[in-house]
XYZ file of N, CA and C in Angstrom:
441
model
N 1.235 -43.570 -28.461
C 2.401 -44.250 -27.902
C 2.164 -44.609 -26.449
N 1.495 -43.744 -25.711
C 1.249 -44.039 -24.302
C 0.339 -45.244 -24.135
N -0.695 -45.323 -24.965
C -1.634 -46.434 -24.810
C -0.981 -47.773 -25.130
N -0.039 -47.778 -26.060
C 0.625 -49.046 -26.396
C 1.537 -49.514 -25.267
N 1.919 -48.615 -24.378
C 2.769 -48.999 -23.250
C 1.964 -49.606 -22.099
N 0.645 -49.501 -22.185
C -0.198 -50.040 -21.111
C -0.319 -51.550 -21.206
N -0.353 -52.191 -20.075
C -0.684 -53.613 -20.032
C -2.187 -53.743 -20.244
N -2.644 -54.908 -20.689
C -4.092 -55.110 -20.785
C -4.736 -54.836 -19.425
N -5.798 -54.042 -19.437
C -6.480 -53.668 -18.201
C -5.865 -52.464 -17.510
N -4.732 -51.979 -18.018
C -4.052 -50.838 -17.403
C -4.764 -49.526 -17.695
N -4.579 -48.592 -16.819
C -5.220 -47.281 -16.912
C -4.216 -46.213 -17.314
N -4.707 -45.238 -18.056
C -3.916 -44.068 -18.426
C -4.681 -42.839 -17.955
N -3.991 -41.934 -17.309
C -4.575 -40.636 -16.982
C -3.669 -39.575 -17.590
N -4.296 -38.610 -18.205
C -3.551 -37.508 -18.838
C -4.216 -36.200 -18.437
N -3.404 -35.166 -18.288
C -3.926 -33.838 -17.971
C -3.430 -32.843 -19.011
N -4.298 -31.926 -19.333
C -3.940 -30.867 -20.269
C -4.781 -29.637 -19.961
N -4.251 -28.486 -20.313
C -4.944 -27.221 -20.057
C -5.873 -26.858 -21.215
N -6.872 -26.056 -20.880
C -7.765 -25.465 -21.866
C -8.059 -24.049 -21.377
N -7.703 -23.075 -22.181
C -7.800 -21.675 -21.762
C -9.177 -21.059 -22.009
N -10.172 -21.875 -22.301
C -11.516 -21.369 -22.518
C -12.038 -20.612 -21.303
N -11.603 -20.987 -20.124
C -12.135 -20.382 -18.899
C -11.294 -19.225 -18.374
N -10.197 -18.901 -19.023
C -9.307 -17.832 -18.535
C -9.930 -16.478 -18.863
N -10.795 -16.033 -17.964
C -11.535 -14.793 -18.171
C -11.525 -13.969 -16.886
N -11.659 -12.647 -17.029
C -11.691 -11.789 -15.841
C -13.050 -11.852 -15.149
N -13.053 -11.473 -13.894
C -14.287 -11.321 -13.124
C -15.126 -10.244 -13.813
N -16.395 -10.522 -14.134
C -17.211 -9.531 -14.845
C -17.496 -8.280 -14.029
N -17.197 -8.294 -12.739
C -17.414 -7.099 -11.914
C -16.261 -6.113 -11.996
N -15.179 -6.489 -12.625
C -14.051 -5.568 -12.782
C -14.426 -4.471 -13.777
N -13.773 -3.328 -13.689
C -14.043 -2.257 -14.661
C -13.795 -2.742 -16.100
N -14.533 -2.193 -17.029
C -14.467 -2.614 -18.434
C -13.046 -2.543 -18.992
N -12.299 -1.485 -18.653
C -10.945 -1.361 -19.185
C -10.023 -2.457 -18.638
N -10.234 -2.860 -17.400
C -9.428 -3.940 -16.810
C -9.808 -5.277 -17.451
N -11.105 -5.500 -17.627
C -11.546 -6.743 -18.288
C -10.955 -6.832 -19.685
N -10.980 -5.723 -20.421
C -10.432 -5.703 -21.774
C -8.935 -6.028 -21.757
N -8.216 -5.461 -20.820
C -6.780 -5.705 -20.725
C -6.497 -7.179 -20.438
N -7.228 -7.763 -19.513
C -7.042 -9.181 -19.183
C -7.383 -10.051 -20.395
N -8.478 -9.760 -21.052
C -8.882 -10.550 -22.219
C -7.847 -10.470 -23.336
N -7.291 -9.281 -23.560
C -6.252 -9.139 -24.591
C -4.974 -9.865 -24.184
N -4.648 -9.853 -22.887
C -3.456 -10.568 -22.416
C -3.602 -12.066 -22.658
N -4.759 -12.603 -22.358
C -4.993 -14.033 -22.584
C -4.944 -14.337 -24.078
N -5.589 -13.492 -24.882
C -5.593 -13.698 -26.332
C -4.166 -13.637 -26.901
N -3.365 -12.676 -26.435
C -1.979 -12.569 -26.907
C -1.159 -13.773 -26.472
N -1.324 -14.192 -25.238
C -0.644 -15.387 -24.715
C -0.946 -16.591 -25.601
N -2.244 -16.811 -25.870
C -2.647 -17.960 -26.676
C -2.094 -17.869 -28.090
N -2.112 -16.666 -28.667
C -1.608 -16.485 -30.031
C -0.122 -16.809 -30.122
N 0.652 -16.295 -29.182
C 2.097 -16.542 -29.219
C 2.399 -18.023 -29.044
N 1.774 -18.646 -28.070
C 2.065 -20.059 -27.823
C 1.603 -20.941 -28.980
N 0.495 -20.618 -29.611
C 0.040 -21.456 -30.720
C 0.854 -21.206 -31.989
N 1.158 -19.960 -32.287
C 1.868 -19.635 -33.520
C 3.351 -19.988 -33.460
N 3.968 -19.782 -32.328
C 5.416 -19.967 -32.232
C 5.839 -21.300 -31.644
N 4.945 -21.931 -30.921
C 5.345 -23.151 -30.208
C 4.442 -24.345 -30.500
N 3.488 -24.193 -31.388
C 2.609 -25.299 -31.745
C 1.707 -25.769 -30.613
N 1.490 -24.904 -29.627
C 0.663 -25.237 -28.474
C -0.796 -24.935 -28.802
N -1.669 -25.890 -28.529
C -3.095 -25.668 -28.728
C -3.694 -25.251 -27.398
N -4.043 -23.970 -27.225
C -4.543 -23.507 -25.929
C -5.925 -24.054 -25.575
N -6.554 -24.769 -26.506
C -7.888 -25.317 -26.259
C -7.917 -26.836 -26.379
N -6.761 -27.448 -26.222
C -6.681 -28.908 -26.380
C -7.385 -29.676 -25.266
N -7.426 -29.143 -24.066
C -7.956 -29.874 -22.919
C -9.315 -30.493 -23.162
N -10.186 -29.789 -23.875
C -11.537 -30.310 -24.101
C -11.560 -31.459 -25.102
N -10.471 -31.688 -25.832
C -10.397 -32.796 -26.794
C -9.711 -34.026 -26.212
N -9.157 -33.886 -25.034
C -8.350 -34.952 -24.442
C -9.107 -36.276 -24.312
N -10.303 -36.256 -23.760
C -11.067 -37.497 -23.572
C -11.358 -38.167 -24.911
N -11.723 -37.377 -25.906
C -11.984 -37.939 -27.236
C -10.751 -38.584 -27.840
N -9.591 -37.984 -27.610
C -8.354 -38.579 -28.131
C -8.044 -39.908 -27.451
N -8.343 -40.018 -26.159
C -8.135 -41.305 -25.478
C -9.084 -42.364 -26.043
N -10.301 -41.959 -26.311
C -11.260 -42.894 -26.917
C -10.797 -43.292 -28.317
N -10.354 -42.319 -29.110
C -9.851 -42.612 -30.456
C -8.652 -43.546 -30.422
N -7.893 -43.520 -29.327
C -6.715 -44.389 -29.186
C -7.110 -45.804 -28.755
N -8.410 -46.051 -28.597
C -8.871 -47.400 -28.287
C -9.098 -47.689 -26.818
N -8.967 -46.681 -25.965
C -9.209 -46.917 -24.548
C -10.715 -46.978 -24.284
N -11.074 -47.628 -23.198
C -12.469 -47.750 -22.806
C -12.641 -47.160 -21.406
N -13.856 -47.150 -20.935
C -14.179 -46.626 -19.607
C -13.627 -45.199 -19.426
N -13.801 -44.413 -20.466
C -13.285 -43.047 -20.505
C -14.027 -42.170 -19.484
N -13.285 -41.357 -18.807
C -13.842 -40.356 -17.905
C -13.043 -39.079 -18.048
N -13.644 -37.980 -17.638
C -12.957 -36.699 -17.762
C -13.553 -35.706 -16.782
N -12.703 -34.871 -16.213
C -13.179 -33.770 -15.369
C -12.178 -32.631 -15.441
N -12.666 -31.452 -15.137
C -11.801 -30.281 -15.170
C -11.834 -29.533 -13.853
N -10.745 -28.812 -13.590
C -10.633 -27.983 -12.393
C -10.318 -26.547 -12.814
N -11.053 -25.619 -12.223
C -10.843 -24.194 -12.477
C -10.754 -23.504 -11.127
N -9.890 -22.521 -11.041
C -9.709 -21.769 -9.808
C -9.951 -20.297 -10.075
N -10.345 -19.568 -9.064
C -10.356 -18.116 -9.159
C -9.008 -17.641 -8.649
N -8.292 -16.962 -9.523
C -6.969 -16.452 -9.175
C -7.073 -14.960 -8.909
N -6.146 -14.458 -8.105
C -6.108 -13.034 -7.774
C -4.718 -12.486 -8.022
N -4.688 -11.211 -8.292
C -3.406 -10.541 -8.358
C -2.751 -10.580 -6.987
N -1.436 -10.618 -6.960
C -0.706 -10.663 -5.698
C -0.623 -12.049 -5.093
N -1.249 -13.024 -5.734
C -1.190 -14.407 -5.270
C -0.574 -15.267 -6.370
N -0.553 -16.564 -6.162
C 0.130 -17.475 -7.091
C -0.342 -17.306 -8.537
N -1.661 -17.209 -8.756
C -2.166 -17.067 -10.116
C -1.685 -15.807 -10.799
N -1.685 -14.694 -10.078
C -1.170 -13.445 -10.630
C 0.308 -13.546 -10.953
N 1.051 -14.201 -10.076
C 2.484 -14.385 -10.311
C 2.736 -15.228 -11.559
N 1.979 -16.294 -11.712
C 2.137 -17.154 -12.897
C 1.929 -16.346 -14.171
N 0.839 -15.566 -14.218
C 0.569 -14.783 -15.424
C 1.621 -13.703 -15.637
N 2.039 -13.025 -14.573
C 3.057 -11.978 -14.734
C 4.357 -12.575 -15.265
N 4.802 -13.672 -14.683
C 6.052 -14.300 -15.132
C 5.938 -14.818 -16.560
N 4.805 -15.418 -16.877
C 4.617 -15.961 -18.229
C 4.619 -14.851 -19.268
N 3.848 -13.787 -19.022
C 3.790 -12.725 -20.012
C 5.080 -11.916 -20.081
N 5.805 -11.834 -18.984
C 7.126 -11.192 -19.017
C 8.064 -12.004 -19.902
N 8.003 -13.311 -19.781
C 8.851 -14.191 -20.597
C 8.489 -14.093 -22.082
N 7.218 -13.879 -22.367
C 6.749 -13.802 -23.757
C 6.632 -12.362 -24.261
N 7.195 -11.415 -23.541
C 7.003 -9.982 -23.805
C 7.204 -9.582 -25.269
N 8.363 -9.825 -25.823
C 8.638 -9.375 -27.195
C 7.692 -10.013 -28.205
N 7.497 -11.334 -28.177
C 6.556 -11.912 -29.145
C 5.122 -11.413 -28.956
N 4.713 -11.131 -27.729
C 3.366 -10.606 -27.499
C 3.225 -9.233 -28.141
N 4.208 -8.380 -27.961
C 4.157 -7.045 -28.560
C 4.129 -7.159 -30.086
N 4.886 -8.120 -30.627
C 4.911 -8.328 -32.083
C 3.557 -8.743 -32.640
N 2.704 -9.372 -31.829
C 1.374 -9.765 -32.327
C 0.511 -8.554 -32.624
N 0.785 -7.422 -31.955
C -0.033 -6.234 -32.111
C -1.278 -6.245 -31.240
N -1.486 -7.322 -30.491
C -2.651 -7.416 -29.614
C -2.466 -6.522 -28.393
N -1.213 -6.375 -27.961
C -0.891 -5.537 -26.805
C 0.334 -4.695 -27.126
N 0.337 -3.480 -26.629
C 1.523 -2.635 -26.723
C 2.400 -2.900 -25.499
N 3.596 -2.329 -25.507
C 4.478 -2.464 -24.345
C 3.827 -1.858 -23.103
N 3.154 -0.730 -23.257
C 2.513 -0.115 -22.085
C 1.318 -0.945 -21.615
N 0.588 -1.570 -22.541
C -0.499 -2.481 -22.148
C 0.054 -3.644 -21.323
N 1.145 -4.190 -21.799
C 1.745 -5.334 -21.121
C 2.254 -4.940 -19.738
N 2.859 -3.771 -19.645
C 3.316 -3.283 -18.335
C 2.137 -3.099 -17.387
N 1.033 -2.534 -17.912
C -0.163 -2.322 -17.084
C -0.729 -3.653 -16.614
N -0.752 -4.654 -17.492
C -1.259 -5.964 -17.100
C -0.358 -6.590 -16.033
N 0.946 -6.501 -16.225
C 1.872 -7.076 -15.233
C 1.713 -6.392 -13.873
N 1.480 -5.080 -13.882
C 1.207 -4.386 -12.620
C -0.070 -4.911 -11.975
N -1.100 -5.148 -12.786
C -2.358 -5.695 -12.257
C -2.161 -7.069 -11.618
N -1.228 -7.821 -12.148
C -0.984 -9.167 -11.619
C -0.493 -9.139 -10.173
N -0.052 -7.984 -9.719
C 0.371 -7.818 -8.325
C -0.719 -7.169 -7.466
N -1.839 -6.812 -8.077
C -2.923 -6.109 -7.391
C -3.976 -7.102 -6.898
N -4.192 -7.207 -5.587
C -5.185 -8.158 -5.066
C -6.606 -7.889 -5.550
N -6.860 -6.712 -6.116
C -8.184 -6.418 -6.658
C -8.459 -7.114 -7.982
N -7.418 -7.653 -8.619
C -7.595 -8.380 -9.873
C -8.093 -9.790 -9.558
N -9.202 -10.162 -10.170
C -9.748 -11.511 -10.014
C -10.045 -12.061 -11.402
N -9.600 -13.289 -11.642
C -9.852 -13.923 -12.928
C -9.819 -15.430 -12.749
N -10.466 -16.104 -13.671
C -10.476 -17.562 -13.604
C -9.236 -18.113 -14.273
N -8.766 -19.211 -13.719
C -7.636 -19.909 -14.327
C -8.108 -20.671 -15.565
N -7.163 -21.179 -16.293
C -7.491 -22.115 -17.357
C -8.079 -23.379 -16.714
N -8.833 -24.139 -17.478
C -9.327 -25.424 -16.997
C -8.181 -26.423 -17.113
N -7.909 -27.126 -16.047
C -6.973 -28.248 -16.131
C -7.835 -29.495 -16.260
N -7.816 -30.072 -17.448
C -8.639 -31.237 -17.743
C -7.849 -32.498 -17.433
N -8.479 -33.412 -16.732
C -7.913 -34.734 -16.482
C -8.828 -35.735 -17.170
N -8.256 -36.585 -17.991
C -9.027 -37.624 -18.673
C -8.338 -38.954 -18.441
N -9.131 -39.996 -18.378
C -8.578 -41.319 -18.124
C -9.322 -42.354 -18.950
N -8.652 -43.452 -19.153
C -9.250 -44.556 -19.888
C -8.453 -45.822 -19.617
N -9.070 -46.914 -19.970
C -8.486 -48.236 -19.681
C -8.250 -48.997 -20.965
N -7.099 -49.650 -21.035
C -6.826 -50.526 -22.171
C -7.616 -51.803 -21.969
N -8.243 -52.276 -23.030
C -9.058 -53.476 -22.937
C -8.228 -54.649 -22.416
N -8.902 -55.492 -21.650
C -8.260 -56.710 -21.179
C -8.280 -57.699 -22.313
N -7.132 -58.288 -22.613
C -7.039 -59.256 -23.718
C -7.887 -60.485 -23.390
N -8.608 -60.952 -24.381
C -9.409 -62.171 -24.208
C -8.659 -63.339 -24.829
N -9.129 -64.521 -24.560
C -8.480 -65.730 -25.098
C -8.428 -65.635 -26.613
N -7.295 -66.008 -27.167
C -7.115 -65.998 -28.624
C -6.561 -64.701 -29.153
N -6.406 -63.683 -28.319
C -5.825 -62.413 -28.799
C -4.342 -62.394 -28.589
């Protein structure tokens, strides 16, 4: 639908997340890494099962623009290192607090696991990568004579 709204020669840019990169710093203790990995896995499970969200869609974005008939396709992603006690930690704490009951229902995390993870989100010693924010763009073909 977006591509049909473009004028000939018009550009479309779309952004979407991909959680492939949401991983803990490998220098963290094994139990902390495990907790972060389970939190991300539970987050992805709840959003995909209950809300139809594809946590790995970002890497397909450029291909979908090409499939929609756009040309001059380009794509790039941005990843940040987030820390507890900063914006990234706050985002994860708020998100997992909001999804608390469904996360516990998955069985991936217990209530005490979730509490421990939320506490870590306030700890500056927690370091983890954000999801990749993928930006993809493409151009609608310029109409030629006779089209």
